[in-house]
């Protein structure tokens, strides 16, 4: 019998902090629940975001019968169930195990794998990463050592289009048109070229090497290690050569590979709408407002998947792709998804808007950020915007984005570039859910002032996001 336990979740230190961890990683899972203000929380790892229709049904029923009814998408394409009763962990584990969502109890929290959501569907990209996905997941679950990885350690499988390569994974594989793969460790500039069919095994070797380095330091991620990405990459490259897995010498740098320092990401997830496939079918791409899926939306998605390829792909941008539908039926099916409140086109005001759970679900949050984000909706902007209830900024995007953070005095609005936040200085602020005050205080770089009045916060967010098609 699979048992579930409850454990608090603590924030990780800033990226690049090499200080040893003095506690275990308490990242939640399906068997390790987190006690939130709205009940217990379970995080279900879904490698590559890929679910078959039966697994989607199992998740939906579990949310409705054991939790608050909704499914919450994460920035890694995983699913969270909230509002679980304190004694329902074992029942949840039993259900998900029966659906094939818990192939290894020891490894359930370390199956953190993001993959290009449109890989194999639209004719773009340099290769189809689906074989890598199934191969890597099987290797991870069969290896005794990888069970010691942190629940925060991340693998990324990019089909060459540069989407998930920009997400700051610890181990990234990028498909190349000659059938090889580039292996990158953390944000290292160097990459190592390996045969495509050996890519999952190379990723496993990289993870095991990281674990050896992490002993004695308590590091959860590559950025936590003394020496960081470059030193670890050099050691992994040497081991790959010793194992006969390297086809060419190391590539000193790949300037256009997203995720390395000073390289603009600019890549986002699939645009909402219909994605035509060269195979004569289509995929439907939809956005999920604030990553929060109602029972009715989930049932419609699952029913639509059965009319197509029988599969859903959850994206790290809190969207969902439904592959394999008939092209002639795609507009009708997309309209049906839109009727449930899902985002089906790029002009939706919800496009690019994200938020943490906020109040009342999180005790650390200083505001009901989801309600405030909804109240401040405006035309779709050039940059994504993310609302956070506290300085932890759980689930925030990478690259360039607009940062809206609650503090005891209200909100701060600023633009983040290259994952570096502007210096913390007292900007002009807007109290959450109160009339906006403009006290004329000095702003930090990239901070945006509020003009005053009840619409001031919305105006500041819109100014920070900019207008699509115009320079920011």
Coordinates of C-alpha atoms in Angstrom, one line a residue, residues 1-465:
X1 CA 0.0 0.0 0.0
X2 CA 1.3 3.4 -1.0
X3 CA 1.2 5.8 2.0
X4 CA 1.2 9.6 1.8
X5 CA 2.8 11.9 4.3
X6 CA 2.5 15.7 4.9
X7 CA 5.5 18.0 5.0
X8 CA 6.0 21.7 4.8
X9 CA 7.6 23.3 1.8
X10 CA 10.4 25.8 2.3
X11 CA 11.6 28.2 -0.3
X12 CA 15.0 27.6 -2.0
X13 CA 17.8 30.1 -1.7
X14 CA 18.5 32.4 -4.7
X15 CA 20.0 30.7 -7.8
X16 CA 23.8 30.6 -7.6
X17 CA 23.9 30.5 -3.8
X18 CA 26.5 27.8 -3.0
X19 CA 25.8 27.5 0.7
X20 CA 25.1 24.0 1.9
X21 CA 21.5 23.0 2.6
X22 CA 20.9 22.2 6.3
X23 CA 17.6 20.4 5.7
X24 CA 16.0 17.8 3.4
X25 CA 14.2 19.0 0.3
X26 CA 10.6 19.2 1.3
X27 CA 9.2 19.7 -2.3
X28 CA 5.7 18.1 -2.3
X29 CA 4.7 15.1 -4.4
X30 CA 1.9 12.6 -4.5
X31 CA 3.2 10.6 -1.5
X32 CA 4.5 13.7 0.3
X33 CA 1.7 16.2 0.7
X34 CA 2.0 19.8 1.7
X35 CA -0.3 21.4 4.3
X36 CA -1.7 24.6 2.8
X37 CA -4.3 27.0 4.2
X38 CA -6.9 25.5 1.9
X39 CA -6.1 21.9 2.7
X40 CA -3.4 19.4 1.7
X41 CA -1.7 19.8 -1.6
X42 CA -0.4 17.0 -3.9
X43 CA 1.9 17.6 -6.8
X44 CA 1.7 14.9 -9.5
X45 CA 4.7 14.7 -11.8
X46 CA 3.8 14.3 -15.4
X47 CA 7.0 13.8 -17.5
X48 CA 6.8 15.9 -20.6
X49 CA 3.3 16.8 -19.6
X50 CA 1.9 13.8 -21.5
X51 CA -1.3 12.2 -20.2
X52 CA -3.4 9.6 -22.0
X53 CA -7.2 10.0 -21.7
X54 CA -7.6 7.4 -19.0
X55 CA -4.9 9.1 -16.8
X56 CA -6.6 12.4 -17.4
X57 CA -9.9 10.9 -16.2
X58 CA -8.3 9.5 -13.1
X59 CA -6.8 13.0 -12.2
X60 CA -10.1 14.7 -12.8
X61 CA -12.1 12.3 -10.7
X62 CA -9.5 12.5 -7.9
X63 CA -9.7 16.3 -7.9
X64 CA -13.5 16.2 -7.8
X65 CA -13.9 13.4 -5.2
X66 CA -10.9 14.1 -2.9
X67 CA -10.0 17.8 -3.4
X68 CA -11.5 21.1 -4.3
X69 CA -12.5 19.9 -7.8
X70 CA -9.9 21.9 -9.8
X71 CA -6.6 20.9 -11.3
X72 CA -3.8 23.4 -11.1
X73 CA -1.0 23.5 -13.8
X74 CA 2.5 24.3 -12.7
X75 CA 5.4 26.0 -14.5
X76 CA 6.9 22.5 -15.2
X77 CA 3.9 21.0 -16.8
X78 CA 2.9 19.1 -13.7
X79 CA -0.5 19.0 -12.0
X80 CA -1.4 20.0 -8.4
X81 CA -4.5 18.9 -6.5
X82 CA -5.5 21.2 -3.7
X83 CA -8.0 21.1 -0.9
X84 CA -7.4 17.5 -0.1
X85 CA -8.7 16.1 3.2
X86 CA -6.0 15.3 5.8
X87 CA -6.6 11.6 5.6
X88 CA -7.0 11.1 1.8
X89 CA -3.4 10.8 0.8
X90 CA -3.3 7.0 0.7
X91 CA -6.5 7.0 -1.4
X92 CA -5.1 9.5 -3.8
X93 CA -1.9 7.4 -4.1
X94 CA -3.9 4.3 -4.8
X95 CA -5.9 5.9 -7.5
X96 CA -2.9 7.4 -9.3
X97 CA -0.9 4.2 -9.0
X98 CA -3.8 2.4 -10.7
X99 CA -3.7 4.9 -13.5
X100 CA 0.0 4.4 -14.2
X101 CA 1.0 7.8 -12.8
X102 CA 3.2 6.3 -10.0
X103 CA 5.5 3.9 -11.8
X104 CA 8.0 4.1 -8.9
X105 CA 7.1 5.3 -5.4
X106 CA 10.8 6.0 -4.6
X107 CA 11.2 8.2 -7.7
X108 CA 7.8 10.0 -7.8
X109 CA 9.1 13.4 -6.9
X110 CA 12.2 13.3 -9.2
X111 CA 10.4 12.7 -12.5
X112 CA 10.7 16.4 -13.4
X113 CA 11.0 16.5 -17.2
X114 CA 9.8 19.2 -19.5
X115 CA 9.7 18.6 -23.2
X116 CA 8.8 20.6 -26.3
X117 CA 5.0 20.4 -26.4
X118 CA 4.7 20.4 -30.2
X119 CA 7.5 17.9 -30.8
X120 CA 6.5 15.6 -33.6
X121 CA 3.2 17.5 -34.3
X122 CA 3.9 20.5 -36.5
X123 CA 6.9 19.6 -38.6
X124 CA 9.2 22.1 -36.8
X125 CA 12.1 21.3 -34.6
X126 CA 15.1 19.2 -35.5
X127 CA 13.8 15.9 -34.1
X128 CA 11.0 14.2 -32.2
X129 CA 11.9 14.1 -28.5
X130 CA 9.2 11.6 -27.5
X131 CA 11.5 8.6 -27.6
X132 CA 13.9 10.5 -25.3
X133 CA 11.0 11.2 -22.9
X134 CA 10.0 7.6 -22.5
X135 CA 13.6 6.4 -22.4
X136 CA 14.7 8.9 -19.8
X137 CA 11.7 8.4 -17.5
X138 CA 12.3 4.6 -17.6
X139 CA 16.0 5.0 -16.8
X140 CA 15.3 7.4 -13.9
X141 CA 12.8 5.1 -12.3
X142 CA 15.0 2.0 -12.7
X143 CA 18.1 3.6 -11.1
X144 CA 18.6 3.4 -7.3
X145 CA 20.9 6.5 -7.2
X146 CA 18.5 8.9 -8.9
X147 CA 16.0 8.5 -6.1
X148 CA 18.3 10.8 -4.1
X149 CA 17.7 13.7 -6.5
X150 CA 15.9 16.7 -5.2
X151 CA 12.3 17.3 -6.2
X152 CA 13.4 20.5 -7.8
X153 CA 16.1 19.0 -10.1
X154 CA 14.9 19.5 -13.7
X155 CA 15.5 17.8 -17.1
X156 CA 14.6 19.6 -20.4
X157 CA 14.2 17.8 -23.7
X158 CA 14.1 20.4 -26.5
X159 CA 13.4 19.4 -30.1
X160 CA 15.6 22.2 -31.4
X161 CA 13.1 25.0 -31.5
X162 CA 14.5 26.5 -28.3
X163 CA 11.4 26.5 -26.2
X164 CA 12.1 24.4 -23.1
X165 CA 15.9 25.0 -23.5
X166 CA 15.1 28.4 -22.1
X167 CA 13.6 27.2 -18.8
X168 CA 16.7 26.9 -16.7
X169 CA 16.9 23.1 -16.4
X170 CA 19.8 21.4 -14.7
X171 CA 20.3 18.9 -17.6
X172 CA 19.1 20.0 -21.1
X173 CA 19.1 17.9 -24.3
X174 CA 18.6 19.8 -27.6
X175 CA 17.9 17.8 -30.8
X176 CA 20.1 18.6 -33.9
X177 CA 19.2 18.0 -37.5
X178 CA 22.0 15.5 -38.0
X179 CA 20.4 13.2 -35.5
X180 CA 22.7 14.1 -32.6
X181 CA 21.9 15.9 -29.4
X182 CA 23.6 18.7 -27.5
X183 CA 23.9 18.2 -23.8
X184 CA 24.1 21.3 -21.6
X185 CA 24.5 21.4 -17.8
X186 CA 22.8 24.2 -16.0
X187 CA 23.7 27.5 -17.7
X188 CA 27.1 26.4 -19.0
X189 CA 28.1 27.9 -22.2
X190 CA 29.8 24.7 -23.4
X191 CA 27.8 21.8 -24.8
X192 CA 28.7 18.2 -25.6
X193 CA 27.5 16.5 -28.7
X194 CA 26.3 13.0 -28.3
X195 CA 24.5 10.4 -30.5
X196 CA 20.7 11.0 -30.4
X197 CA 19.8 7.5 -29.5
X198 CA 22.1 7.6 -26.4
X199 CA 20.8 11.0 -25.2
X200 CA 18.6 9.6 -22.3
X201 CA 21.6 7.6 -21.0
X202 CA 23.8 10.7 -21.2
X203 CA 21.2 12.6 -19.2
X204 CA 21.2 9.8 -16.6
X205 CA 25.0 9.9 -16.3
X206 CA 24.9 13.7 -15.9
X207 CA 22.4 13.4 -13.0
X208 CA 24.4 10.7 -11.3
X209 CA 27.6 12.9 -11.6
X210 CA 25.7 15.8 -10.1
X211 CA 24.7 13.6 -7.1
X212 CA 28.3 12.7 -6.4
X213 CA 29.3 16.4 -6.5
X214 CA 26.3 17.3 -4.3
X215 CA 27.3 15.0 -1.4
X216 CA 28.6 17.1 1.4
X217 CA 27.1 20.3 0.0
X218 CA 23.4 19.5 0.3
X219 CA 22.9 21.0 -3.2
X220 CA 19.5 20.5 -4.7
X221 CA 20.3 22.0 -8.1
X222 CA 23.3 22.6 -10.3
X223 CA 23.4 26.3 -9.5
X224 CA 23.8 25.4 -5.8
X225 CA 27.1 23.7 -6.4
X226 CA 30.5 25.4 -5.7
X227 CA 31.9 26.0 -9.1
X228 CA 28.5 25.9 -10.7
X229 CA 27.6 24.7 -14.2
X230 CA 31.0 25.0 -16.0
X231 CA 33.0 22.8 -13.6
X232 CA 30.3 20.1 -13.5
X233 CA 30.0 20.1 -17.3
X234 CA 33.7 19.5 -17.7
X235 CA 33.5 16.5 -15.4
X236 CA 30.4 15.1 -17.1
X237 CA 32.0 15.6 -20.5
X238 CA 35.0 13.6 -19.4
X239 CA 32.8 10.8 -18.2
X240 CA 30.8 10.7 -21.4
X241 CA 34.0 10.4 -23.4
X242 CA 35.1 7.5 -21.2
X243 CA 31.7 5.8 -21.8
X244 CA 32.0 6.3 -25.5
X245 CA 29.0 8.6 -25.7
X246 CA 30.7 11.6 -27.3
X247 CA 30.7 12.0 -31.1
X248 CA 32.8 15.1 -31.4
X249 CA 34.9 17.3 -29.1
X250 CA 33.0 19.7 -26.8
X251 CA 31.5 22.7 -28.4
X252 CA 33.0 25.7 -26.6
X253 CA 29.8 27.8 -26.8
X254 CA 26.5 27.8 -28.6
X255 CA 25.6 31.5 -28.9
X256 CA 22.0 31.0 -30.0
X257 CA 21.1 28.3 -27.5
X258 CA 18.5 29.8 -25.1
X259 CA 19.2 29.5 -21.4
X260 CA 22.8 30.5 -21.5
X261 CA 23.9 33.8 -20.0
X262 CA 23.4 36.9 -22.1
X263 CA 21.2 35.0 -24.7
X264 CA 17.7 36.5 -24.9
X265 CA 15.1 33.7 -24.5
X266 CA 12.2 35.2 -26.4
X267 CA 10.7 31.7 -26.7
X268 CA 7.3 31.0 -25.3
X269 CA 5.0 28.1 -25.4
X270 CA 2.7 27.2 -28.3
X271 CA 0.4 30.0 -29.4
X272 CA -3.3 29.3 -28.7
X273 CA -5.2 28.1 -31.7
X274 CA -5.0 25.4 -34.3
X275 CA -1.6 23.8 -35.2
X276 CA -1.7 21.9 -38.5
X277 CA 0.4 18.8 -38.7
X278 CA 2.2 17.6 -41.9
X279 CA 0.5 14.2 -41.3
X280 CA -2.9 15.5 -42.2
X281 CA -4.2 16.1 -38.7
X282 CA -4.2 19.1 -36.4
X283 CA -3.5 19.9 -32.7
X284 CA -5.5 22.2 -30.6
X285 CA -3.5 24.6 -28.3
X286 CA -5.3 26.3 -25.5
X287 CA -4.3 28.5 -22.6
X288 CA -5.6 28.0 -19.0
X289 CA -6.3 31.3 -17.2
X290 CA -4.0 31.4 -14.2
X291 CA -3.3 27.6 -14.7
X292 CA -6.6 26.8 -12.9
X293 CA -8.8 24.2 -14.6
X294 CA -12.4 23.6 -13.6
X295 CA -14.0 20.2 -13.7
X296 CA -16.1 21.1 -16.7
X297 CA -13.1 22.3 -18.6
X298 CA -11.1 19.2 -17.8
X299 CA -14.0 16.9 -18.9
X300 CA -14.2 18.8 -22.2
X301 CA -10.5 18.5 -22.8
X302 CA -10.5 14.8 -22.0
X303 CA -13.5 14.2 -24.3
X304 CA -11.7 16.2 -27.1
X305 CA -8.6 14.1 -26.6
X306 CA -10.7 11.0 -27.2
X307 CA -11.9 12.5 -30.5
X308 CA -8.2 12.9 -31.5
X309 CA -5.1 11.0 -30.6
X310 CA -6.2 10.1 -27.1
X311 CA -3.6 12.3 -25.5
X312 CA -3.2 15.6 -23.7
X313 CA 0.1 17.5 -23.4
X314 CA 0.4 19.9 -20.5
X315 CA 2.9 22.7 -21.1
X316 CA 5.3 24.6 -18.8
X317 CA 3.4 27.8 -19.8
X318 CA 0.2 26.5 -18.2
X319 CA -1.4 25.6 -21.5
X320 CA -2.6 22.3 -23.0
X321 CA -2.2 20.8 -26.4
X322 CA -4.6 18.2 -27.8
X323 CA -3.0 16.3 -30.7
X324 CA -4.4 14.2 -33.5
X325 CA -7.8 15.8 -34.2
X326 CA -9.2 15.8 -37.7
X327 CA -8.4 19.0 -39.5
X328 CA -12.0 19.3 -40.7
X329 CA -13.3 19.2 -37.1
X330 CA -10.5 21.4 -35.5
X331 CA -12.4 24.7 -35.7
X332 CA -15.6 23.2 -34.1
X333 CA -13.6 21.5 -31.4
X334 CA -11.6 24.6 -30.6
X335 CA -14.8 26.7 -30.3
X336 CA -16.1 24.1 -27.8
X337 CA -13.0 24.5 -25.7
X338 CA -13.3 28.3 -25.9
X339 CA -16.9 28.1 -24.7
X340 CA -15.6 26.7 -21.4
X341 CA -13.4 29.7 -20.7
X342 CA -10.1 28.4 -22.1
X343 CA -7.9 30.7 -24.1
X344 CA -8.2 29.8 -27.8
X345 CA -6.5 32.8 -29.5
X346 CA -3.6 35.2 -29.0
X347 CA -5.8 38.2 -28.4
X348 CA -7.4 37.0 -25.1
X349 CA -6.7 39.4 -22.2
X350 CA -5.5 36.3 -20.3
X351 CA -2.7 35.6 -22.7
X352 CA 0.6 35.8 -20.8
X353 CA -1.0 36.4 -17.4
X354 CA 0.1 34.2 -14.5
X355 CA -0.1 34.2 -10.7
X356 CA 0.8 32.2 -7.7
X357 CA -2.0 30.7 -5.6
X358 CA -2.1 33.7 -3.3
X359 CA -4.7 34.2 -0.6
X360 CA -6.6 32.3 0.8
X361 CA -4.7 29.2 -0.2
X362 CA -1.2 30.3 0.9
X363 CA -0.4 31.6 4.4
X364 CA 2.6 33.5 3.2
X365 CA 0.7 35.5 0.6
X366 CA -0.1 39.1 1.4
X367 CA -2.9 39.5 -1.2
X368 CA -5.5 37.6 -3.2
X369 CA -3.3 38.0 -6.3
X370 CA -5.6 36.0 -8.6
X371 CA -8.6 38.3 -7.9
X372 CA -6.4 41.3 -8.3
X373 CA -4.9 40.0 -11.6
X374 CA -8.4 39.4 -12.9
X375 CA -9.5 42.9 -11.9
X376 CA -6.4 44.4 -13.7
X377 CA -6.9 42.5 -17.0
X378 CA -6.3 44.6 -20.2
X379 CA -5.3 44.0 -23.8
X380 CA -2.7 41.3 -24.3
X381 CA 0.7 42.8 -23.8
X382 CA 4.1 42.3 -25.4
X383 CA 5.5 40.7 -22.2
X384 CA 4.1 38.2 -19.9
X385 CA 3.1 39.4 -16.4
X386 CA 3.3 37.3 -13.2
X387 CA 1.5 38.2 -9.9
X388 CA 3.1 37.1 -6.7
X389 CA 1.8 37.2 -3.2
X390 CA 5.2 37.5 -1.5
X391 CA 8.9 37.8 -2.3
X392 CA 9.3 34.1 -3.0
X393 CA 7.5 34.5 -6.4
X394 CA 6.6 30.8 -6.6
X395 CA 6.2 29.6 -10.2
X396 CA 7.4 32.8 -11.9
X397 CA 8.4 32.6 -15.6
X398 CA 11.9 33.0 -17.0
X399 CA 13.4 35.4 -19.4
X400 CA 11.8 38.9 -19.6
X401 CA 8.6 39.5 -17.8
X402 CA 6.6 42.0 -15.7
X403 CA 6.9 41.3 -12.0
X404 CA 3.9 42.3 -9.8
X405 CA 4.7 41.6 -6.2
X406 CA 2.5 42.2 -3.1
X407 CA 4.2 43.6 0.0
X408 CA 2.8 45.0 3.2
X409 CA 2.1 48.4 1.5
X410 CA 0.5 47.1 -1.7
X411 CA 2.1 46.1 -4.9
X412 CA 5.4 46.7 -6.7
X413 CA 5.4 46.6 -10.5
X414 CA 8.7 46.2 -12.4
X415 CA 10.2 44.6 -15.5
X416 CA 12.6 41.7 -15.1
X417 CA 15.2 41.2 -17.8
X418 CA 17.5 38.2 -18.2
X419 CA 16.1 36.7 -15.0
X420 CA 17.7 39.5 -12.9
X421 CA 15.3 41.5 -10.8
X422 CA 15.8 45.3 -10.5
X423 CA 17.4 46.5 -7.2
X424 CA 14.9 46.6 -4.4
X425 CA 14.2 50.3 -3.7
X426 CA 11.0 51.8 -2.5
X427 CA 8.9 52.3 -5.7
X428 CA 5.5 54.0 -6.0
X429 CA 3.0 51.4 -4.7
X430 CA -0.6 50.4 -5.0
X431 CA -2.3 48.9 -1.9
X432 CA -4.0 45.6 -2.8
X433 CA -7.7 46.0 -3.2
X434 CA -7.6 49.6 -2.0
X435 CA -7.5 53.0 -3.8
X436 CA -4.1 53.5 -5.4
X437 CA -1.7 55.9 -3.6
X438 CA 1.0 57.8 -5.4
X439 CA 3.5 59.1 -2.9
X440 CA 6.1 60.2 -5.4
X441 CA 8.8 58.0 -4.0
X442 CA 12.0 57.3 -5.9
X443 CA 11.6 54.4 -8.3
X444 CA 14.0 51.5 -8.8
X445 CA 15.2 51.0 -12.4
X446 CA 12.4 49.6 -14.6
X447 CA 9.7 50.3 -12.0
X448 CA 6.5 51.8 -13.3
X449 CA 4.5 54.5 -11.5
X450 CA 0.8 54.4 -10.7
X451 CA -1.2 57.4 -11.9
X452 CA -3.6 57.2 -9.0
X453 CA -7.3 56.1 -8.9
X454 CA -8.8 52.7 -8.8
X455 CA -7.4 51.8 -12.3
X456 CA -3.9 52.9 -11.5
X457 CA -2.6 49.3 -10.9
X458 CA -4.0 48.1 -14.2
X459 CA -2.5 51.1 -16.0
X460 CA 0.9 50.4 -14.5
X461 CA 0.8 46.7 -15.5
X462 CA -0.3 47.6 -19.0
X463 CA 2.6 50.2 -19.3
X464 CA 5.1 47.7 -18.1
X465 CA 3.9 44.9 -20.5

